[in-house]
mmCIF file of C-alpha atoms in Angstrom:
data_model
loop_
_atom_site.group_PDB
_atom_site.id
_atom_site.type_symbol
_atom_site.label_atom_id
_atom_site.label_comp_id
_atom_site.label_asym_id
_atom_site.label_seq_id
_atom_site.Cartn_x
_atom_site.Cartn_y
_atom_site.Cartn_z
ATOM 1 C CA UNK A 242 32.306 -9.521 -71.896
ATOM 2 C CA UNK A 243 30.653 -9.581 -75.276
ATOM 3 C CA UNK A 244 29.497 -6.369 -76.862
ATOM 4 C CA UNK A 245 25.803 -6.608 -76.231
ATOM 5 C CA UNK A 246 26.423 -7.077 -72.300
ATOM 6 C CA UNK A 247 28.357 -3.991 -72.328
ATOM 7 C CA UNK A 248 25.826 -2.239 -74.437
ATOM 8 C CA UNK A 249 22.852 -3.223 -72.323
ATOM 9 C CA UNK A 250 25.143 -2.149 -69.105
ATOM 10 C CA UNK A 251 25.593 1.214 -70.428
ATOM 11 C CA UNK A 252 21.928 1.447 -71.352
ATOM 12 C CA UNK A 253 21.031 0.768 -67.483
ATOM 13 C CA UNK A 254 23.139 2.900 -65.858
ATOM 14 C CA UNK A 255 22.084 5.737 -68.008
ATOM 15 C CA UNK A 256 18.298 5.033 -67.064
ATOM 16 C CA UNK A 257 19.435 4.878 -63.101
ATOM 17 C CA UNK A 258 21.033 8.270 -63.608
ATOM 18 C CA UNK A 259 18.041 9.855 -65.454
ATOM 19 C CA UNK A 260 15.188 8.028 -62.640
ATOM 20 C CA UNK A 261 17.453 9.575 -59.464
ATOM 21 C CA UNK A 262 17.795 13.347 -61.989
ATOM 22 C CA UNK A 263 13.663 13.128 -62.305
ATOM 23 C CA UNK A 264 13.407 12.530 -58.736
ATOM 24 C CA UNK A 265 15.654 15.365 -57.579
ATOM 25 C CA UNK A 266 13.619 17.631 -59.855
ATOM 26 C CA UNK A 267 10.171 16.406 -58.270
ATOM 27 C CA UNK A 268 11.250 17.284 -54.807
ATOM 28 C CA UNK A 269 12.441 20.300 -55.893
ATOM 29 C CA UNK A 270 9.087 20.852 -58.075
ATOM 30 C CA UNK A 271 7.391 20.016 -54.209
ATOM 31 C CA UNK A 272 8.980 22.573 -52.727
ATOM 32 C CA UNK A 273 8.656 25.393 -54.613
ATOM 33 C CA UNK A 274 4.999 24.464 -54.503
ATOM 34 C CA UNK A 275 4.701 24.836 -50.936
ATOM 35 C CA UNK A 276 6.470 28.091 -50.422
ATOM 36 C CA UNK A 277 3.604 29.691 -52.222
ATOM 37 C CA UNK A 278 1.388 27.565 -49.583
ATOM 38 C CA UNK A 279 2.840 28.996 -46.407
ATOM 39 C CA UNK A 280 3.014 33.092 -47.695
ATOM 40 C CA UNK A 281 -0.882 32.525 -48.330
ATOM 41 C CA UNK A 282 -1.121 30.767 -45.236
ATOM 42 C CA UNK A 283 0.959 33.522 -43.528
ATOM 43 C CA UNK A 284 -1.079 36.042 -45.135
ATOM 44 C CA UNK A 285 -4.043 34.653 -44.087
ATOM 45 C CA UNK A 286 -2.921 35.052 -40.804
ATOM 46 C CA UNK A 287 -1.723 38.809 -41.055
ATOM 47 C CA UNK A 288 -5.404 39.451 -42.818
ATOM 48 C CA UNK A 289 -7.370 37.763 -39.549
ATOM 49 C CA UNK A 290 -5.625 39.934 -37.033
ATOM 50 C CA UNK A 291 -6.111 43.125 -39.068
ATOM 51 C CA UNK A 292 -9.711 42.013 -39.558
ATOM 52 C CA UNK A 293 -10.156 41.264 -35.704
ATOM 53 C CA UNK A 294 -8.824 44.485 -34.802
ATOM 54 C CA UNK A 295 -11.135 46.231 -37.683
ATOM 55 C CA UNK A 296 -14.431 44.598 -35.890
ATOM 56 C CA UNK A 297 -13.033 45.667 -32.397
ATOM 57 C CA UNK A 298 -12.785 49.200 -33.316
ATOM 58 C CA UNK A 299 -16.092 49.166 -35.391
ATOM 59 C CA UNK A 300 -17.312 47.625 -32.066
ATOM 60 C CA UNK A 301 -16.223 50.620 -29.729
ATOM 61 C CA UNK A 302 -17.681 53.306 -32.380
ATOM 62 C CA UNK A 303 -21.044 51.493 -32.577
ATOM 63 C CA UNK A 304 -20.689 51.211 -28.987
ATOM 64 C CA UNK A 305 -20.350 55.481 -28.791
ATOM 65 C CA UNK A 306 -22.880 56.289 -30.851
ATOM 66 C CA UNK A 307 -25.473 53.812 -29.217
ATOM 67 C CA UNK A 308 -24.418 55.510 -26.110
ATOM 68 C CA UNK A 309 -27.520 58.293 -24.587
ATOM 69 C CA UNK A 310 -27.454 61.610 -25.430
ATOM 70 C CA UNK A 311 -26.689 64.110 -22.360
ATOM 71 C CA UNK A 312 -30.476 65.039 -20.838
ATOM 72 C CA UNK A 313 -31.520 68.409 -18.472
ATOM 73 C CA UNK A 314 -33.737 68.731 -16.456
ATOM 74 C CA UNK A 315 -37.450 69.960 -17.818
ATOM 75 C CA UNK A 316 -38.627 73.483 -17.349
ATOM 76 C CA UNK A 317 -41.043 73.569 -14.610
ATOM 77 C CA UNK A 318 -43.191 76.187 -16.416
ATOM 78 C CA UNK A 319 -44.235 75.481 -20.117
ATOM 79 C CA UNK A 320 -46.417 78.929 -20.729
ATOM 80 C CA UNK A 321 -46.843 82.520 -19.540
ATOM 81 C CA UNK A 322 -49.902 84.347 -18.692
ATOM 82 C CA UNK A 323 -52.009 86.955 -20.714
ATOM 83 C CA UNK A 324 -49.680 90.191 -20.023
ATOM 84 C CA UNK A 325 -52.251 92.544 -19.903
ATOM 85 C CA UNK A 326 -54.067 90.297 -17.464
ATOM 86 C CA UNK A 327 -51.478 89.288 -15.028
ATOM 87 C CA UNK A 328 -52.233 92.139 -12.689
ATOM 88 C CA UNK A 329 -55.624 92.363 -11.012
ATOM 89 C CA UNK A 330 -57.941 94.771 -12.279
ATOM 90 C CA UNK A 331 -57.918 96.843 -8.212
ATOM 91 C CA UNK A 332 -53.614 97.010 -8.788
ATOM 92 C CA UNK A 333 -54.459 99.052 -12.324
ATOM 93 C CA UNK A 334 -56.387 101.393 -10.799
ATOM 94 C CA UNK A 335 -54.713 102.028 -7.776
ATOM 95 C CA UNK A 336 -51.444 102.121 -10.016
ATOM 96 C CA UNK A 337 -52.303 102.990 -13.194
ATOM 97 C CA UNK A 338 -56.014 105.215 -12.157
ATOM 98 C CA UNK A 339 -56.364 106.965 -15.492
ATOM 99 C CA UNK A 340 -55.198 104.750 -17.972
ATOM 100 C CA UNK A 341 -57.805 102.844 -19.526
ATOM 101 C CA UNK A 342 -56.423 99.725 -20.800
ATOM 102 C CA UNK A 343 -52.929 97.721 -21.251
ATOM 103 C CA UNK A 344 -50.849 97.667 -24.707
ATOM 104 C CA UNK A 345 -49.341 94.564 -25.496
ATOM 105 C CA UNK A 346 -45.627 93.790 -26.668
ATOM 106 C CA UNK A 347 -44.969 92.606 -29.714
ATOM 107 C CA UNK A 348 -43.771 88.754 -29.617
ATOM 108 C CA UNK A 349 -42.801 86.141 -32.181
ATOM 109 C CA UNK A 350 -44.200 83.635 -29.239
ATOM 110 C CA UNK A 351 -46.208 84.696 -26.359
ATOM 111 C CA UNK A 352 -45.777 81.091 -24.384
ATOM 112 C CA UNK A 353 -41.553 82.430 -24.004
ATOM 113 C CA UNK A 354 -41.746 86.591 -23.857
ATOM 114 C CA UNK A 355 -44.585 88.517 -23.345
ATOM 115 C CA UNK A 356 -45.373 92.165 -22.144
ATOM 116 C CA UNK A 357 -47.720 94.857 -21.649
ATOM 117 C CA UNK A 358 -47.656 98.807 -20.508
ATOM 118 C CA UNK A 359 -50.001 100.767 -19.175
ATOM 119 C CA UNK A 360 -49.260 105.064 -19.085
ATOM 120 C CA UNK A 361 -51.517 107.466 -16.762
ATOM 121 C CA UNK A 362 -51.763 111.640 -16.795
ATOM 122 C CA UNK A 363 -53.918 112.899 -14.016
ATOM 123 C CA UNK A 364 -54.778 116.620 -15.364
ATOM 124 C CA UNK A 365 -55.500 118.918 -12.346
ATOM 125 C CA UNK A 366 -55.494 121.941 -14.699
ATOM 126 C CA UNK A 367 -52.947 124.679 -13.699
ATOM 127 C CA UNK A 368 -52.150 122.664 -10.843
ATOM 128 C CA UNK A 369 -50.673 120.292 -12.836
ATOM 129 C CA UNK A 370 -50.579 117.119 -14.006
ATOM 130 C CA UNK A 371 -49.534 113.828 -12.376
ATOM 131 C CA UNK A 372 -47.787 111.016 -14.648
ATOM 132 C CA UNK A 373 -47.766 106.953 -13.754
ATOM 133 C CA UNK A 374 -46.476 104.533 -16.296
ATOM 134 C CA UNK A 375 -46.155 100.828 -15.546
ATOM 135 C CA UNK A 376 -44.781 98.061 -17.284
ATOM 136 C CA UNK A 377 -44.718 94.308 -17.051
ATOM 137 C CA UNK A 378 -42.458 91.967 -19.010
ATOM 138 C CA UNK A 379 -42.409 88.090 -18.949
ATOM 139 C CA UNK A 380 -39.575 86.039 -20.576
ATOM 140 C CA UNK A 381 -39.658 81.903 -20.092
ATOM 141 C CA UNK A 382 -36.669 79.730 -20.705
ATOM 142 C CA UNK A 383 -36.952 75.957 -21.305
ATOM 143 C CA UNK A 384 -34.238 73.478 -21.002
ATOM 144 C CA UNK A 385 -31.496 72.693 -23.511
ATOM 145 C CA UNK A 386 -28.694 70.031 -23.886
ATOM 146 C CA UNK A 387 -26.811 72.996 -25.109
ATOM 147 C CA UNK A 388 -27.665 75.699 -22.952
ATOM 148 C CA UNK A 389 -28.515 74.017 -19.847
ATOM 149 C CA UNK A 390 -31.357 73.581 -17.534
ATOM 150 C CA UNK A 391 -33.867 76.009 -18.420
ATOM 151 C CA UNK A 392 -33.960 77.541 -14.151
ATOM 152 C CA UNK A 393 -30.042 77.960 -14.971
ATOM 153 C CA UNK A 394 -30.865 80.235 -17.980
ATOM 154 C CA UNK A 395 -33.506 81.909 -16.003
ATOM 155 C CA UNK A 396 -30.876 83.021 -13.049
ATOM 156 C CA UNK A 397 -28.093 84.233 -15.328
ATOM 157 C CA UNK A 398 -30.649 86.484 -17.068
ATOM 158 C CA UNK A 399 -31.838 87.406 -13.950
ATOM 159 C CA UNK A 400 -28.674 88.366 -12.600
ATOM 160 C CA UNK A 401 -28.327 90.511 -16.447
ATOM 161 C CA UNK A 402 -31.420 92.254 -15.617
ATOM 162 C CA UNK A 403 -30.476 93.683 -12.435
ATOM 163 C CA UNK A 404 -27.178 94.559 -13.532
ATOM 164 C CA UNK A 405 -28.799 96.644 -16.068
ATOM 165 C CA UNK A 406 -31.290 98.287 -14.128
ATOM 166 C CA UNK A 407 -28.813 99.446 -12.062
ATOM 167 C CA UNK A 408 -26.694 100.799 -15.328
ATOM 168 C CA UNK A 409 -29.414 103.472 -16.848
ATOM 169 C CA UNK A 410 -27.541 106.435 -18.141
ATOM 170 C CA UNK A 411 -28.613 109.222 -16.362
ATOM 171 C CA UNK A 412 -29.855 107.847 -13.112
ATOM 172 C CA UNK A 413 -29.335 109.520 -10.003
ATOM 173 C CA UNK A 414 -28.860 108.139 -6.536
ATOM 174 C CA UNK A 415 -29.491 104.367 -7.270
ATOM 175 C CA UNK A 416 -29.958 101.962 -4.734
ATOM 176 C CA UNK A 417 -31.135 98.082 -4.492
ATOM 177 C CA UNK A 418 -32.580 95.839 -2.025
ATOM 178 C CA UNK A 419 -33.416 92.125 -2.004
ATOM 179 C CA UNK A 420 -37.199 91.670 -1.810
ATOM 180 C CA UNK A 421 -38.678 88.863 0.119
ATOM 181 C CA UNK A 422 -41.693 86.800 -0.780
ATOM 182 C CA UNK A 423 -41.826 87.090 -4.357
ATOM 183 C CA UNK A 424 -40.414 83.928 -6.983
ATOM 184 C CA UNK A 425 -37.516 82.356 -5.791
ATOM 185 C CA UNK A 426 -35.769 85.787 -6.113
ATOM 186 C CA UNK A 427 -36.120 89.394 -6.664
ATOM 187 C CA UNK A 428 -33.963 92.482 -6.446
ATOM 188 C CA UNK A 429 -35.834 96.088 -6.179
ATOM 189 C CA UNK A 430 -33.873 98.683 -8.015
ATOM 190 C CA UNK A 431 -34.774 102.721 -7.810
ATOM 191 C CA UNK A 432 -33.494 105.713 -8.648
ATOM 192 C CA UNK A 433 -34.306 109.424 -10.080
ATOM 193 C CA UNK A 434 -34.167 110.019 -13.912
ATOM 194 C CA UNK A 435 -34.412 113.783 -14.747
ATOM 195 C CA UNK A 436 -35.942 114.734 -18.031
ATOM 196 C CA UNK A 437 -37.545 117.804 -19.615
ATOM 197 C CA UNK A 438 -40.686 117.363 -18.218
ATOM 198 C CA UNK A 439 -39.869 116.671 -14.649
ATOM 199 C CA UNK A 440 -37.939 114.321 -12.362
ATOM 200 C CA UNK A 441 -39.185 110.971 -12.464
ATOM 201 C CA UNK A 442 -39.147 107.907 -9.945
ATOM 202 C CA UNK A 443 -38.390 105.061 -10.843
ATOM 203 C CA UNK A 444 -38.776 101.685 -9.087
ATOM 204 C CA UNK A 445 -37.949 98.518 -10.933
ATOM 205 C CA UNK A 446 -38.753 95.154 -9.530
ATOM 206 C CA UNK A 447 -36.834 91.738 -11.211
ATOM 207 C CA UNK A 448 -38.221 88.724 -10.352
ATOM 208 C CA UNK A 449 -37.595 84.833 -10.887
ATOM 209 C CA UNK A 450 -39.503 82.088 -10.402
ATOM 210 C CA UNK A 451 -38.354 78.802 -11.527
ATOM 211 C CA UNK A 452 -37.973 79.176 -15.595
ATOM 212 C CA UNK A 453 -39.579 82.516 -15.580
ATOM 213 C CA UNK A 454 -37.673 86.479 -15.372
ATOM 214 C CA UNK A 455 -40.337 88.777 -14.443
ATOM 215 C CA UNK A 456 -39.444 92.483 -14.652
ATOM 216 C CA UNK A 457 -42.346 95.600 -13.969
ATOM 217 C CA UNK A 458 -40.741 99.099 -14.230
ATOM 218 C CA UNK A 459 -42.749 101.669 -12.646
ATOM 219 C CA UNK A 460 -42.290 105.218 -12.691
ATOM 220 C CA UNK A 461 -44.135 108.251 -11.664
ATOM 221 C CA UNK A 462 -43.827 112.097 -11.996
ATOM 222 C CA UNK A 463 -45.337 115.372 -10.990
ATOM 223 C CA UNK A 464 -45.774 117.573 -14.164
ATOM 224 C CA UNK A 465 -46.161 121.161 -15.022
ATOM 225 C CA UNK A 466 -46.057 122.630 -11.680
ATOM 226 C CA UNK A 467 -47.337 119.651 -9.271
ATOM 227 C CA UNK A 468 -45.618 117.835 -6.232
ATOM 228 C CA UNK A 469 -43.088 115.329 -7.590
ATOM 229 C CA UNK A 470 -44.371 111.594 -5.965
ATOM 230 C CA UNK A 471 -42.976 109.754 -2.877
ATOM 231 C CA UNK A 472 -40.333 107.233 -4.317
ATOM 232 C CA UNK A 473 -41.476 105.012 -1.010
ATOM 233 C CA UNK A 474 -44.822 104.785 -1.986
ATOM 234 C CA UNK A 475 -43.826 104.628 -5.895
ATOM 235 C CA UNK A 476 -41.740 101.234 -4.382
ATOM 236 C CA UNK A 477 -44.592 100.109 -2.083
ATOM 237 C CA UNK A 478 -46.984 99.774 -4.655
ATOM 238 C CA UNK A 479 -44.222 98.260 -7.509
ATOM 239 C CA UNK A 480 -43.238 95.589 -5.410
ATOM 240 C CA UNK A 481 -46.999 94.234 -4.456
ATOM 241 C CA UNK A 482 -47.691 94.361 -8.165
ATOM 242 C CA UNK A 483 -44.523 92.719 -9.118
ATOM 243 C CA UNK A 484 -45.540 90.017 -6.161
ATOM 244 C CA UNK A 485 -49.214 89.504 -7.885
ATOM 245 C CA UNK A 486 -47.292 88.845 -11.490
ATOM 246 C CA UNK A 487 -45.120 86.394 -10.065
ATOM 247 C CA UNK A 488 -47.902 84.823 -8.585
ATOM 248 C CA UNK A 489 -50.259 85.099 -12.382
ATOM 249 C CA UNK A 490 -46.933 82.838 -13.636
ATOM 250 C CA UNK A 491 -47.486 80.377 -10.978
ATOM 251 C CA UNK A 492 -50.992 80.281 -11.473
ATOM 252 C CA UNK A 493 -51.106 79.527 -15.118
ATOM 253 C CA UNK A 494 -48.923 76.881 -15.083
ATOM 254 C CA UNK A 495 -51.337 74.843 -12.149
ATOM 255 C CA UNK A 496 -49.627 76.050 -8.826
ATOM 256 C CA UNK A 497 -52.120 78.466 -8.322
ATOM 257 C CA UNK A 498 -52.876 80.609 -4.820
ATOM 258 C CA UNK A 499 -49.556 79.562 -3.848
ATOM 259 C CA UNK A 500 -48.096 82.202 -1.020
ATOM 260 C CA UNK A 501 -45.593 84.118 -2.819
ATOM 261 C CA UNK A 502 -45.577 82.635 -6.136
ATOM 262 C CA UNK A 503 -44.089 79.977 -5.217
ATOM 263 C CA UNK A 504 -42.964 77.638 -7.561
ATOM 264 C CA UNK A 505 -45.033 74.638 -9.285
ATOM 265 C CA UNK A 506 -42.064 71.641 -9.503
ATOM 266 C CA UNK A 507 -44.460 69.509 -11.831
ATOM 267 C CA UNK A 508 -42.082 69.437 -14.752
ATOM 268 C CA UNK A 509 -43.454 70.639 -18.064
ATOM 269 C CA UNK A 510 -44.582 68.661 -20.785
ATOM 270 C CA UNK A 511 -45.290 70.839 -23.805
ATOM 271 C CA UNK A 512 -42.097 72.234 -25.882
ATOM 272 C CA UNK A 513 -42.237 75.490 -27.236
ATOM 273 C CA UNK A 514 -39.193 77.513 -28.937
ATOM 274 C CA UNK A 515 -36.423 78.657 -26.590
ATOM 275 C CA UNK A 516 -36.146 82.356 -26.347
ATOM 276 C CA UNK A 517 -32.539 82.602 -25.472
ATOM 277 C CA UNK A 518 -32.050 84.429 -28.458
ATOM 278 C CA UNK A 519 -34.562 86.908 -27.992
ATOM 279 C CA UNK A 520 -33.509 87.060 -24.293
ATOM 280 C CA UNK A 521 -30.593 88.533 -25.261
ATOM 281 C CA UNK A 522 -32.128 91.479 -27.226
ATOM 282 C CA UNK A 523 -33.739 92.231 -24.035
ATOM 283 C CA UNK A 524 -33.854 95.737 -23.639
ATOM 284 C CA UNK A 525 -32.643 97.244 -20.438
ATOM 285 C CA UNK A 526 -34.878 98.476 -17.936
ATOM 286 C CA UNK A 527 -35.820 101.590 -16.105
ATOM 287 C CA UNK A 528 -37.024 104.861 -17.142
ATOM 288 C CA UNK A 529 -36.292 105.003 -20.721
ATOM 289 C CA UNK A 530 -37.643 108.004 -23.028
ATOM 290 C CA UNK A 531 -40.854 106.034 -23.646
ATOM 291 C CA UNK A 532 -42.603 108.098 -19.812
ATOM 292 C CA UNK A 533 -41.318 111.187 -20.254
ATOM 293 C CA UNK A 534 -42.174 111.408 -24.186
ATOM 294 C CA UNK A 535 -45.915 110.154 -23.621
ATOM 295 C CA UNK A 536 -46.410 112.768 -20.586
ATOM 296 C CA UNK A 537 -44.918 115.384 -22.414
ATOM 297 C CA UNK A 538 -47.448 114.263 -25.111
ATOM 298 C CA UNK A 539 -50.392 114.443 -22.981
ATOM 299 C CA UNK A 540 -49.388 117.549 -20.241
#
């Protein structure tokens, strides 16, 4: 074989060997090209689950806060009646004989609390002196997502009121009856409350109807010498005046002339600020110093 055959032999087995070492490197060049492929592809993957479980659970929150608000039931009674009018003018001066007009409470709102007294000294001159002092007190609750149906609110202050008519310091022999016939429910509460002055009756009369706490204290007293007052008649006449105020709430609110003061059930349309907060201010009722202070004032 002459030199030049062996030369060119050489020459062509060196170029095989360099073709097959460029093709191993282009497969391996592939390769390493995909693997970068299939982590993005895999990531891809891991991204649209996370994402599918983001919009699922931004789903079920848009899904609670579209959801409705919890709702009560409206108050049945949206306003109260003038305070010094709720009681006919014949009541006053059967009740009341020498007073000779009402003074209204003070209120932030008079469409949720209102109230108005009335005080009466008979002078019979060295016989004496006989003392009447009434008082009438309105508070209206209206519904609440918070607080509950407004009729709810009205019964658990109801049930406050009584309780603390029944609690004056002071007051002797205390007893309490249902009354019939007046609101949807009333408790008469009496008792004797000595003071400087005299011994004093008092007859306390607390009333609901629907969204509405009605509460009329009244007290009498023989002064300076003259016959101290029958507590049955003192009770008589508080619980047909406390019946005629029931029925005033009724009446303003379009149920009126109903038997009893018996409730209107359209609901109320017109919303006015809750007085829960003032309702639990309320003072308690009964005798307080306010009768005995204003006889001893005028005797």
């Amino acid at each position: 074989m002459s030199e030049g055959t062996m030369q060119r032999r050489a020459q062509r087995e060196e170029r095989d060997q360099r073709d097959q070492r460029d093709k191993r490197l282009s497969r391996v060049l592939v390769c390493a090209a995909a693997v970068p492929v299939m982590l993005v592809a895999a990531g891809c993957s891991s991204d649209s689950g996370s994402g599918e479980s983001t919009d699922k659970a931004a789903g079920v929150a848009a899904s609670a806060s579209a959801s409705p608000s919890p709702t009560v039931q409206a108050a049945a009674y949206g306003k109260l009646p003038e305070p010094c009018k709720a009681l006919p003018k014949k009541t006053l001066e059967d009740l009341v004989p020498e007073s000779k007009s009402g003074k209204e409470g003070k209120s932030d709102d008079i469409s949720t609390r209102a109230s108005c007294s009335w005080n009466s000294l008979d002078n019979n001159g060295v016989k004496g002196s006989q003392f009447r002092w009434l008082n009438v007190s309105m508070l209206r609750f209206d519904s609440d997502a918070t607080r509950g149906p407004a009729d709810k609110q009205a019964q658990e202050f109801y049930a406050k009121q009584v309780q603390e008519s029944q609690a004056v310091e002071g007051a002797k022999g205390v007893k309490s009856e249902p009354v019939s016939g007046t609101g949807d429910q009333a408790t008469a509460v009496s008792y004797d409350l000595k003071k400087k002055e005299g011994t004093f009756k008092q007859q306390t009369i607390v009333a609901r109807v629907e969204n509405v706490v009605v509460t009329l204290d009244y007290n009498g007293a023989g002064l300076a010498g003259d016959k101290t007052p029958s507590a049955d008649d003192l009770m008589k006449d508080a619980k047909k005046a406390a019946q005629e105020a029931v029925e005033a709430v009724s009446e303003a609110n379009g149920a009126g002339g109903k038997e009893g003061g018996a409730p209107s059930k359209s609901p109320s349309g017109s919303p006015s600020k809750s007085p829960s907060k003032e309702a639990s201010d309320e003072p308690s009722k009964g005798a307080s110093s306010s009768p005995s202070k204003q006889a001893a004032a005028k005797s």
